[in-house]
Coordinates of C-alpha atoms in Angstrom, one line a residue:
M1 CA 96.4 119.8 58.1
P2 CA 99.6 117.7 57.4
L3 CA 99.5 114.2 58.9
W4 CA 102.4 114.8 61.3
K5 CA 100.6 117.8 62.7
R6 CA 97.3 116.1 63.0
K7 CA 98.9 113.3 65.0
K8 CA 100.8 115.6 67.3
V9 CA 97.9 117.9 67.9
G10 CA 95.8 114.8 68.5
L11 CA 98.1 113.7 71.3
I12 CA 98.0 117.2 72.9
D13 CA 94.2 117.2 72.7
L14 CA 94.1 113.8 74.3
F15 CA 96.3 114.9 77.2
E16 CA 94.2 118.0 77.7
T17 CA 91.0 115.9 77.7
Y18 CA 92.3 113.8 80.6
M19 CA 94.4 116.3 82.5
G20 CA 93.7 119.8 81.1
H21 CA 91.5 121.2 83.8
D22 CA 92.4 119.8 87.3
Y23 CA 95.9 121.0 86.8
H24 CA 97.5 123.8 84.8
W25 CA 100.6 122.7 82.8
Y26 CA 101.3 125.4 80.3
L27 CA 99.6 128.2 78.2
K28 CA 97.5 126.2 75.8
T29 CA 97.5 128.6 72.8
D30 CA 101.2 129.3 73.2
L31 CA 102.0 125.6 73.1
R32 CA 100.3 125.2 69.7
T33 CA 102.2 128.2 68.4
D34 CA 105.4 126.6 69.6
L35 CA 104.5 123.4 67.7
E36 CA 104.4 125.4 64.5
K37 CA 107.8 127.0 65.3
A38 CA 109.4 123.6 66.1
Y39 CA 108.8 122.5 62.5
R40 CA 109.7 125.8 60.9
E41 CA 112.9 126.4 62.9
P42 CA 114.1 122.9 64.1
N43 CA 117.7 124.0 64.9
S44 CA 116.8 127.0 67.1
L45 CA 118.0 126.7 70.7
A46 CA 114.7 128.2 72.0
V47 CA 112.7 125.7 69.9
R48 CA 114.8 122.8 71.3
E49 CA 113.8 123.8 74.9
K50 CA 110.2 124.0 73.9
L51 CA 110.4 120.7 72.1
C52 CA 111.3 119.0 75.4
K53 CA 108.0 120.1 76.8
M54 CA 106.0 119.0 73.8
L55 CA 107.7 115.5 73.7
I56 CA 106.6 114.8 77.3
I57 CA 103.1 116.0 76.5
W58 CA 103.0 113.6 73.5
A59 CA 104.3 110.8 75.8
L60 CA 101.5 111.5 78.2
G61 CA 98.9 111.7 75.4
A62 CA 100.1 108.3 74.1
S63 CA 99.7 106.9 77.6
Y64 CA 96.1 107.9 77.7
S65 CA 95.3 106.4 74.2
R66 CA 92.9 103.5 74.1
Y67 CA 94.9 102.0 71.2
T68 CA 98.4 101.9 72.8
Q69 CA 99.5 98.5 74.1
A70 CA 101.3 99.1 77.4
Y71 CA 103.5 96.9 79.4
V72 CA 105.4 97.5 82.6
P73 CA 107.3 94.7 84.4
L74 CA 105.4 93.4 87.5
V75 CA 108.1 94.4 90.0
D76 CA 108.2 96.2 93.3
S77 CA 109.1 99.8 92.5
D78 CA 110.7 100.2 95.9
H79 CA 113.4 97.7 94.8
V80 CA 114.0 99.2 91.3
S81 CA 117.0 101.5 90.9
D82 CA 116.1 105.1 90.2
S83 CA 118.8 105.1 87.5
A84 CA 117.1 102.3 85.6
P85 CA 115.4 103.4 82.5
I86 CA 111.6 103.3 82.2
C87 CA 110.6 100.1 80.3
A88 CA 110.9 100.5 76.5
K89 CA 107.4 99.1 76.1
C90 CA 105.7 101.7 78.3
P91 CA 103.2 103.9 76.4
G92 CA 104.8 107.0 75.1
V93 CA 108.3 106.1 76.3
E94 CA 109.9 106.8 72.9
F95 CA 108.7 110.4 73.2
F96 CA 109.8 110.6 76.8
D97 CA 113.3 109.3 76.0
Q98 CA 113.7 111.9 73.3
A99 CA 112.5 114.6 75.7
M100 CA 115.1 113.7 78.3
T101 CA 117.9 114.2 75.7
F102 CA 116.7 117.8 75.2
F103 CA 116.2 118.4 79.0
K104 CA 118.9 120.4 80.7
M105 CA 119.0 120.8 84.5
P106 CA 118.6 124.5 85.3
S107 CA 121.4 126.2 87.1
E108 CA 121.7 129.9 88.0
E109 CA 119.0 131.2 85.7
P110 CA 115.9 129.0 86.1
N111 CA 112.6 130.2 84.6
I112 CA 108.9 129.1 84.7
D113 CA 109.4 126.9 81.7
H114 CA 111.7 124.7 83.8
V115 CA 108.9 124.4 86.4
E116 CA 106.4 123.4 83.7
V117 CA 108.7 120.7 82.2
L118 CA 109.6 119.3 85.6
N119 CA 105.9 119.0 86.5
L120 CA 105.2 117.1 83.3
I121 CA 108.2 114.8 83.8
A122 CA 107.1 114.1 87.4
W123 CA 103.6 113.2 86.3
Y124 CA 104.8 110.9 83.5
C125 CA 107.2 109.1 85.9
F126 CA 104.4 108.7 88.5
S127 CA 102.1 107.3 85.9
M128 CA 104.7 104.7 85.0
N129 CA 104.9 103.7 88.7
R130 CA 108.3 105.4 89.2
R131 CA 107.2 107.1 92.4
K132 CA 110.7 107.9 93.8
T133 CA 111.8 109.4 90.5
A134 CA 108.6 111.5 90.3
Y135 CA 109.2 112.7 93.9
M136 CA 112.7 114.0 93.0
Y137 CA 111.5 115.8 89.9
A138 CA 108.5 117.3 91.7
G139 CA 110.7 118.4 94.5
L140 CA 113.0 120.2 92.1
A141 CA 110.1 121.9 90.5
S142 CA 109.0 123.1 93.9
R143 CA 112.4 124.5 94.7
I144 CA 112.6 126.4 91.4
A145 CA 109.1 127.7 92.0
R146 CA 110.3 129.0 95.4
T147 CA 113.4 130.4 93.9
L148 CA 111.3 132.3 91.4
S149 CA 109.0 133.4 94.3
L150 CA 105.9 132.0 92.5
H151 CA 104.4 131.3 95.9
T152 CA 104.3 135.0 96.9
P153 CA 102.2 137.7 95.2
T154 CA 104.1 139.8 92.7
V155 CA 103.2 142.7 90.4
E156 CA 103.2 141.6 86.8
S157 CA 103.0 143.7 83.6
S158 CA 100.0 141.6 82.4
R159 CA 97.2 139.8 84.1
L160 CA 97.8 136.8 81.8
R161 CA 101.3 136.3 83.1
S162 CA 100.3 136.8 86.7
E163 CA 97.5 134.2 86.4
H164 CA 99.8 131.8 84.6
K165 CA 102.4 132.0 87.4
K166 CA 99.7 131.5 90.0
R167 CA 98.3 128.4 88.4
V168 CA 101.7 126.9 87.7
L169 CA 102.5 127.3 91.4
W170 CA 99.3 125.6 92.5
T171 CA 99.9 122.7 90.1
T172 CA 103.5 122.4 91.4
Y173 CA 102.2 122.3 94.9
L174 CA 99.6 119.6 94.2
I175 CA 102.1 117.4 92.4
D176 CA 104.7 117.9 95.1
W177 CA 102.2 117.0 97.7
M178 CA 101.0 113.9 95.9
T179 CA 104.5 112.5 95.1
S180 CA 105.9 113.3 98.6
L181 CA 103.1 111.6 100.5
A182 CA 103.1 108.6 98.1
I183 CA 106.6 107.6 99.5
G184 CA 106.1 108.9 103.0
Q185 CA 108.1 112.1 102.7
R186 CA 107.5 115.7 103.7
P187 CA 106.4 117.9 100.8
T188 CA 108.9 120.5 99.7
L189 CA 106.3 123.3 99.6
L190 CA 103.9 123.5 102.5
L191 CA 100.4 124.9 102.2
G192 CA 101.1 127.6 104.8
E193 CA 103.9 129.0 102.6
V194 CA 101.6 129.6 99.6
E195 CA 100.5 133.2 99.7
V196 CA 99.0 133.6 96.3
E197 CA 95.3 133.5 95.7
T198 CA 93.5 130.6 94.1
P199 CA 92.9 130.7 90.3
C200 CA 90.6 133.4 89.0
N201 CA 89.5 134.7 85.6
D202 CA 88.9 138.3 86.7
D203 CA 90.2 140.8 84.2
L204 CA 91.2 138.1 81.7
S205 CA 89.9 138.7 78.2
E206 CA 88.0 135.9 76.4
E207 CA 91.0 135.2 74.3
E208 CA 93.3 135.0 77.3
Q209 CA 91.0 132.6 79.0
L210 CA 91.5 130.2 76.2
Q211 CA 95.1 129.8 77.5
F212 CA 93.8 128.1 80.6
G213 CA 91.5 125.2 81.7
N214 CA 88.4 125.6 83.7
K215 CA 89.4 127.5 86.9
E216 CA 86.5 126.0 88.8
V217 CA 87.9 122.5 88.3
L218 CA 91.4 123.4 89.4
N219 CA 90.0 125.1 92.5
M220 CA 88.0 121.9 93.2
N221 CA 91.3 120.0 93.2
I222 CA 93.0 122.5 95.5
D223 CA 90.1 122.5 97.9
L224 CA 89.9 118.7 98.0
C225 CA 93.6 118.6 98.7
R226 CA 93.0 120.8 101.7
A227 CA 90.2 118.6 102.9
Q228 CA 92.2 115.4 102.4
M229 CA 94.9 116.8 104.6
Q230 CA 92.4 117.0 107.4
T231 CA 91.7 113.3 107.2
A232 CA 95.4 112.2 107.2
T233 CA 95.5 111.6 111.0
A234 CA 92.0 110.4 111.5
R235 CA 92.2 107.0 109.9
L236 CA 91.0 104.1 112.0
Q237 CA 93.1 101.3 113.2
P238 CA 92.0 97.7 113.9
G239 CA 90.7 97.5 117.5
N240 CA 90.0 101.2 117.7
H241 CA 86.2 100.8 118.1
A242 CA 85.1 102.9 121.1
G243 CA 84.3 106.5 120.2
L244 CA 85.3 106.0 116.6
R245 CA 82.4 108.2 115.4
N246 CA 83.9 111.2 117.3
K247 CA 87.3 110.4 115.9
I248 CA 86.4 110.5 112.2
Q249 CA 83.4 112.8 112.2
P250 CA 85.5 116.0 111.8
S251 CA 87.0 114.5 108.7
I252 CA 83.6 113.5 107.3
D253 CA 82.5 117.1 108.0
F254 CA 85.5 118.5 106.0
L255 CA 84.7 116.2 103.1
Q256 CA 81.0 117.1 103.1
Q257 CA 81.8 120.8 103.3
W258 CA 84.0 120.3 100.2
Q259 CA 81.2 118.7 98.3
A260 CA 78.7 121.4 99.3
G261 CA 81.2 124.1 98.1
V262 CA 81.7 122.7 94.6
A263 CA 80.7 125.1 91.9
Q264 CA 77.3 124.2 90.4
S265 CA 78.8 123.8 87.0
C266 CA 81.1 121.0 88.2
A267 CA 78.8 119.3 90.8
F268 CA 77.4 115.8 90.4
T269 CA 74.0 115.7 92.1
S270 CA 73.4 112.0 91.8
F271 CA 75.3 108.9 91.0
D272 CA 72.4 106.5 90.7
S273 CA 73.0 106.1 87.0
G274 CA 76.7 107.0 86.9
I275 CA 77.8 110.3 85.5
P276 CA 74.8 112.4 84.5
P277 CA 74.3 112.8 80.7
D278 CA 74.7 116.6 80.8
M279 CA 78.0 116.2 82.7
L280 CA 79.3 113.7 80.2
R281 CA 78.9 116.3 77.5
K282 CA 81.3 118.7 79.2
P283 CA 84.8 119.0 78.0
E284 CA 86.0 118.9 81.6
V285 CA 84.2 115.7 82.5
R286 CA 87.4 113.6 82.7
S287 CA 89.1 116.0 85.1
I288 CA 85.9 116.4 87.2
S289 CA 85.4 112.7 87.4
S290 CA 89.0 112.2 88.5
I291 CA 88.4 114.6 91.4
Y292 CA 85.2 112.8 92.4
L293 CA 86.9 109.5 92.3
R294 CA 89.5 110.7 94.7
Y295 CA 86.8 112.2 96.9
H296 CA 85.0 108.9 97.3
Q297 CA 88.3 107.1 97.7
I298 CA 89.1 109.3 100.8
F299 CA 85.8 108.1 102.3
I300 CA 86.7 104.5 101.5
L301 CA 90.1 104.7 103.1
L302 CA 88.7 106.6 106.1
M303 CA 86.0 104.0 106.8
R304 CA 87.2 100.7 105.4
P305 CA 88.5 99.6 108.8
V306 CA 84.9 99.6 110.0
F307 CA 84.3 96.4 107.9
L308 CA 87.3 94.8 109.6
A309 CA 85.8 95.8 113.0
L310 CA 82.5 94.2 112.1
L311 CA 84.2 91.0 110.9
D312 CA 86.2 90.9 114.2
H313 CA 83.0 91.2 116.1
V314 CA 81.4 88.4 114.1
F315 CA 84.1 85.9 115.0
N316 CA 85.2 87.3 118.4
G317 CA 82.3 89.3 119.8
S318 CA 84.7 92.1 120.6
I319 CA 82.4 95.1 120.2
S320 CA 79.7 96.3 122.6
N321 CA 76.2 96.6 121.2
D322 CA 76.1 100.4 121.6
V323 CA 79.0 100.7 119.2
I324 CA 77.5 98.4 116.5
E325 CA 75.0 100.9 115.2
D326 CA 77.7 103.5 114.5
L327 CA 79.8 100.9 112.7
I328 CA 76.8 99.9 110.5
A329 CA 76.1 103.5 109.6
L330 CA 79.7 104.1 108.6
A331 CA 79.8 100.9 106.6
R332 CA 76.7 102.1 104.7
Q333 CA 78.5 105.3 103.8
C334 CA 81.6 103.3 102.7
M335 CA 79.5 101.0 100.5
S336 CA 77.8 104.0 98.9
A337 CA 81.2 105.6 98.1
A338 CA 82.4 102.4 96.5
R339 CA 79.3 102.1 94.5
C340 CA 79.6 105.7 93.3
N341 CA 83.2 105.1 92.1
L342 CA 82.3 102.0 90.2
R343 CA 79.4 103.8 88.5
I344 CA 81.7 106.7 87.5
L345 CA 84.2 104.4 86.0
E346 CA 81.5 102.4 84.2
S347 CA 80.2 105.6 82.7
L348 CA 83.7 106.7 81.6
N349 CA 84.3 103.4 80.0
R350 CA 81.0 103.5 78.2
V351 CA 81.9 106.7 76.4
G352 CA 85.6 105.8 75.8
K353 CA 87.1 108.1 78.4
I354 CA 88.7 105.5 80.7
A355 CA 92.5 105.5 81.0
R356 CA 93.1 101.9 80.1
H357 CA 96.7 102.1 81.1
G358 CA 96.1 104.4 84.1
F359 CA 97.3 103.6 87.6
W360 CA 94.5 105.4 89.4
E361 CA 91.6 103.9 87.5
S362 CA 93.0 100.5 88.3
L363 CA 93.4 101.4 92.0
H364 CA 89.9 102.8 92.3
L365 CA 88.4 99.7 90.7
F366 CA 90.3 97.4 93.1
S367 CA 89.5 99.5 96.2
A368 CA 85.7 99.6 95.5
L369 CA 85.5 96.0 94.5
K370 CA 87.2 95.1 97.8
I371 CA 84.5 97.0 99.7
F372 CA 81.9 95.1 97.7
A373 CA 83.5 91.8 98.7
L374 CA 83.6 92.8 102.4
G375 CA 80.0 93.9 102.3
T376 CA 78.8 90.7 100.6
L377 CA 80.7 88.6 103.1
L378 CA 79.1 90.4 106.1
S379 CA 75.7 90.0 104.6
E380 CA 76.2 86.3 104.1
I381 CA 77.7 85.3 107.4
R382 CA 75.7 87.7 109.6
P383 CA 73.3 90.2 108.1
F384 CA 74.2 93.5 109.6
E385 CA 72.2 95.4 107.0
T386 CA 75.3 97.3 106.1
D387 CA 73.6 98.6 103.0
S388 CA 70.3 98.3 101.2
H389 CA 72.0 96.8 98.2
A390 CA 71.1 98.4 94.8
D391 CA 69.5 96.0 92.3
D392 CA 72.4 96.4 89.9
D393 CA 75.1 95.7 92.5
P394 CA 75.9 92.1 91.2
T395 CA 76.0 93.3 87.6
L396 CA 78.0 96.4 88.5
A397 CA 80.6 94.2 90.3
L398 CA 80.9 91.8 87.4
T399 CA 81.2 94.6 84.9
S400 CA 83.9 96.3 87.0
K401 CA 85.9 93.2 87.5
A402 CA 85.8 92.6 83.7
L403 CA 87.0 96.1 83.1
L404 CA 89.9 95.6 85.6
Q405 CA 90.8 92.3 83.9
D406 CA 90.6 94.0 80.4
M407 CA 93.0 96.7 81.6
A408 CA 95.4 94.0 82.9
D409 CA 95.2 92.1 79.6
S410 CA 96.0 95.3 77.7
G411 CA 99.3 95.5 79.7
N412 CA 98.4 97.8 82.6
F413 CA 101.0 97.0 85.3
A414 CA 98.9 98.2 88.2
A415 CA 95.8 96.3 86.9
K416 CA 97.8 93.1 86.8
G417 CA 98.8 93.5 90.4
H418 CA 95.3 94.5 91.5
V419 CA 93.6 91.5 89.7
K420 CA 96.0 89.2 91.6
M421 CA 95.4 91.0 94.9
L422 CA 91.6 91.0 94.4
S423 CA 91.7 87.3 93.8
D424 CA 93.7 86.8 97.0
V425 CA 91.4 89.0 99.0
E426 CA 88.3 87.1 97.7
Q427 CA 90.0 83.8 98.7
V428 CA 90.8 85.0 102.2
L429 CA 87.2 86.2 102.6
Q430 CA 85.9 83.0 101.3
N431 CA 87.9 81.1 103.9
A432 CA 86.1 83.2 106.5
T433 CA 82.9 81.4 105.8
H434 CA 84.3 78.0 106.7
G435 CA 84.4 78.5 110.4
P436 CA 86.0 80.0 113.5
D437 CA 89.6 79.4 112.3
F438 CA 89.5 82.6 110.4
S439 CA 91.7 85.4 111.9
I440 CA 91.2 89.0 111.1
G441 CA 95.0 89.2 110.9
D442 CA 94.8 87.1 107.7
Y443 CA 93.3 90.0 106.0
L444 CA 95.4 92.9 107.2
H445 CA 98.4 92.6 104.9
F446 CA 96.1 93.1 101.9
D447 CA 94.6 96.2 103.5
S448 CA 98.0 97.8 104.3
F449 CA 99.3 97.5 100.8
E450 CA 96.5 99.7 99.4
D451 CA 96.8 102.2 102.3
E452 CA 100.5 102.6 101.6
I453 CA 100.1 103.5 97.9
M454 CA 97.0 105.7 98.5
L455 CA 98.6 108.1 101.0
G456 CA 99.2 110.6 98.2
S457 CA 96.6 109.6 95.7
S458 CA 95.4 112.0 93.1

């Protein structure tokens, strides 16, 4: 295989390793055929349109490489002009810039290729912390999908094309939902408008199935999105102590129902030692792990205010005794979710499948480490027995902090910010041990930052 082809196919393979199952981006076999055509017929108009898609995939593949030095300026994306270019030192940006020179905004004759390309552009922009830009591209993809009636059942000449359209629609929906909620906007495409069935391999030949990722993993993602919607209005606020179990129990039930409904081939049965060895050998392990990371993160966001309530009680005695037991039980669940996420990330790092420049890995590390810090503080100043700490908790915390620091040192923008925030959080919590001058309000602005950026996490 020529060197150029080996490198380009390697980037495609890397992208599909990380993102090839929890979403459906394109027909896999067809893409590799298009790669051959691109080098045989470089001046063809059809090839130029396909090349735009391939360049973005190469950009994404480069962003997941362990050997790429990434750098993104540490600035507030809310104050960056959407017209400003993505930093020239971002991983894969050379490919992305080339892709955008080939990209043409569809007008009166859009097709499904436009939807695929826009989904990829939106994902790359979001990965580079350009959330508003990602939202606009994802919204355009949703509008084209609606124009093409991808959200409604249609009779196709082949089962392959029908399944492809269906999976592209669901991917478009998931990305639109994520990017919209990340900036507090209403999604363009609502779940109630989607009339097509979820992904299915029925009637597909073995050769046709090679065009797609694992449909069970994509269905996991869709179902978790539905469960996450049910938790959106149930998040606790400081001071909301009485009856809180009744408030969040329906959300907990939705999440537990999701876990119980996961296909056996994709299910993690235990996180005591991280990702089970048999799961690590699966080609879908990265996609499955990403979904479980989000599952535990929903628990963390749902129940993290419990720790603030317990801290408030320690210093102000603000909670009645009959509520304390419920708070402690919820805190244990939250600690368990944080521990599971750190063990998943540790396992991925051990086998070289961590996205060193990834936004979500950094956020999951920060979020779980913050829970560990809160749990440790409560145990020190007033033992509530919020959790029977695992023997490896101190080592797990140190290893995870080292991983976060390593990601920051490699140029990960999000990790740099999260390292600074974790240091600030630990300082605030350390101050809490010095006496009654501590106010729970000192902690809240650290909590609200993470809540804001996690509204649409994926």
